[in-house]
Amino acid sequence: MKLVLVTAVEEFQKEVLKIFKKANIKNFSSSDIDGYKNSPELLMASSWFSGEKSGNESRMFFSFTEKEKIDDLFKLMEEFNKELKTNNPLKAIVLPIEKFI
């Protein structure tokens, strides 16, 4: 059993759900998150409202699942990212689970 985390901009939520379905990952959770990219400090300092929130609306999906399903998920995500015309690819990481109840 492993934990897979996937992040995506909000616009790709439906596509991620389709990818999870194709990878046969039926049990997962998701959460709203704000995504940020490093921007030069000069831009932050020159902003009139520098304390204003400037993150992108994003989603994080996570699932405890088997390695084989995660391998399929990664293949599908790689295919999706190859066809992407924006600079916001789907990203994922896998963490091993040592113990669980």
CSV table of C-alpha atoms in Angstrom, one decimal:
chain,number,residue,atom,x,y,z
A,1,MET,CA,0.0,0.0,0.0
A,2,LYS,CA,1.2,3.5,-0.9
A,3,LEU,CA,-0.1,7.0,-0.7
A,4,VAL,CA,-0.3,9.0,-3.9
A,5,LEU,CA,-0.8,12.7,-4.0
A,6,VAL,CA,-1.8,14.5,-7.1
A,7,THR,CA,-2.0,18.3,-7.6
A,8,ALA,CA,-3.8,20.1,-10.4
A,9,VAL,CA,-5.2,23.6,-11.2
A,10,GLU,CA,-8.9,23.8,-10.7
A,11,GLU,CA,-9.6,23.7,-14.4
A,12,PHE,CA,-8.3,20.2,-14.7
A,13,GLN,CA,-10.4,18.6,-11.9
A,14,LYS,CA,-12.7,16.7,-14.3
A,15,GLU,CA,-9.8,15.4,-16.2
A,16,VAL,CA,-8.1,14.2,-13.1
A,17,LEU,CA,-11.3,12.4,-12.0
A,18,LYS,CA,-11.4,10.6,-15.4
A,19,ILE,CA,-7.7,9.6,-15.0
A,20,PHE,CA,-8.4,8.2,-11.5
A,21,LYS,CA,-11.3,6.2,-13.0
A,22,LYS,CA,-9.2,4.9,-15.9
A,23,ALA,CA,-6.5,3.9,-13.4
A,24,ASN,CA,-9.2,2.0,-11.4
A,25,ILE,CA,-8.6,4.1,-8.3
A,26,LYS,CA,-12.1,4.3,-6.9
A,27,ASN,CA,-11.3,5.5,-3.3
A,28,PHE,CA,-9.7,8.9,-3.0
A,29,SER,CA,-10.2,12.2,-1.3
A,30,SER,CA,-9.7,15.8,-2.6
A,31,SER,CA,-9.2,19.2,-1.1
A,32,ASP,CA,-9.1,22.8,-2.3
A,33,ILE,CA,-5.6,24.3,-2.1
A,34,ASP,CA,-3.9,27.5,-3.3
A,35,GLY,CA,-1.0,26.9,-5.7
A,36,TYR,CA,1.9,29.4,-5.8
A,37,LYS,CA,4.9,29.7,-8.1
A,38,ASN,CA,8.0,31.5,-6.9
A,39,SER,CA,7.9,35.0,-8.2
A,40,PRO,CA,10.7,37.6,-7.9
A,41,GLU,CA,10.7,39.6,-4.7
A,42,LEU,CA,10.7,42.7,-6.8
A,43,LEU,CA,7.3,41.9,-8.2
A,44,MET,CA,5.9,41.3,-4.7
A,45,ALA,CA,7.4,44.6,-3.4
A,46,SER,CA,6.1,46.6,-6.3
A,47,SER,CA,2.6,45.4,-6.0
A,48,TRP,CA,0.2,48.0,-4.8
A,49,PHE,CA,-1.6,45.3,-2.7
A,50,SER,CA,1.4,43.2,-1.9
A,51,GLY,CA,-0.4,41.4,0.9
A,52,GLU,CA,-3.2,40.3,-1.4
A,53,LYS,CA,-3.6,36.6,-2.1
A,54,SER,CA,-2.2,35.8,-5.5
A,55,GLY,CA,-2.3,32.0,-5.6
A,56,ASN,CA,-4.0,29.8,-8.2
A,57,GLU,CA,-7.0,27.8,-7.3
A,58,SER,CA,-5.9,24.2,-7.3
A,59,ARG,CA,-7.0,20.8,-6.1
A,60,MET,CA,-5.1,18.1,-4.3
A,61,PHE,CA,-6.2,14.5,-4.6
A,62,PHE,CA,-4.9,11.7,-2.5
A,63,SER,CA,-5.4,7.9,-2.2
A,64,PHE,CA,-4.1,5.0,-0.3
A,65,THR,CA,-3.8,2.3,-3.0
A,66,GLU,CA,-1.7,-0.4,-4.6
A,67,LYS,CA,1.5,0.2,-6.6
A,68,GLU,CA,0.0,-1.3,-9.8
A,69,LYS,CA,-2.8,1.2,-9.9
A,70,ILE,CA,-0.4,4.1,-9.2
A,71,ASP,CA,1.8,2.9,-12.1
A,72,ASP,CA,-1.3,3.1,-14.4
A,73,LEU,CA,-2.2,6.5,-12.9
A,74,PHE,CA,1.3,7.9,-13.7
A,75,LYS,CA,1.2,6.6,-17.3
A,76,LEU,CA,-2.2,8.3,-17.8
A,77,MET,CA,-0.9,11.6,-16.2
A,78,GLU,CA,2.2,11.5,-18.4
A,79,GLU,CA,0.0,11.2,-21.5
A,80,PHE,CA,-2.2,14.1,-20.3
A,81,ASN,CA,0.8,16.3,-19.6
A,82,LYS,CA,2.3,15.6,-23.1
A,83,GLU,CA,-0.8,17.1,-24.7
A,84,LEU,CA,-1.0,20.1,-22.4
A,85,LYS,CA,-0.8,23.6,-23.9
A,86,THR,CA,-0.4,25.4,-20.6
A,87,ASN,CA,2.4,25.6,-18.0
A,88,ASN,CA,0.3,23.8,-15.4
A,89,PRO,CA,1.0,20.1,-15.6
A,90,LEU,CA,-0.5,17.5,-13.3
A,91,LYS,CA,2.0,16.7,-10.6
A,92,ALA,CA,2.1,13.6,-8.4
A,93,ILE,CA,4.2,12.0,-5.7
A,94,VAL,CA,4.1,8.6,-4.1
A,95,LEU,CA,4.9,7.9,-0.4
A,96,PRO,CA,5.4,4.4,1.1
A,97,ILE,CA,3.2,3.5,4.0
A,98,GLU,CA,5.0,1.7,6.8
A,99,LYS,CA,2.0,1.1,9.0
A,100,PHE,CA,-1.7,1.6,8.8
A,101,ILE,CA,-4.9,0.6,10.6
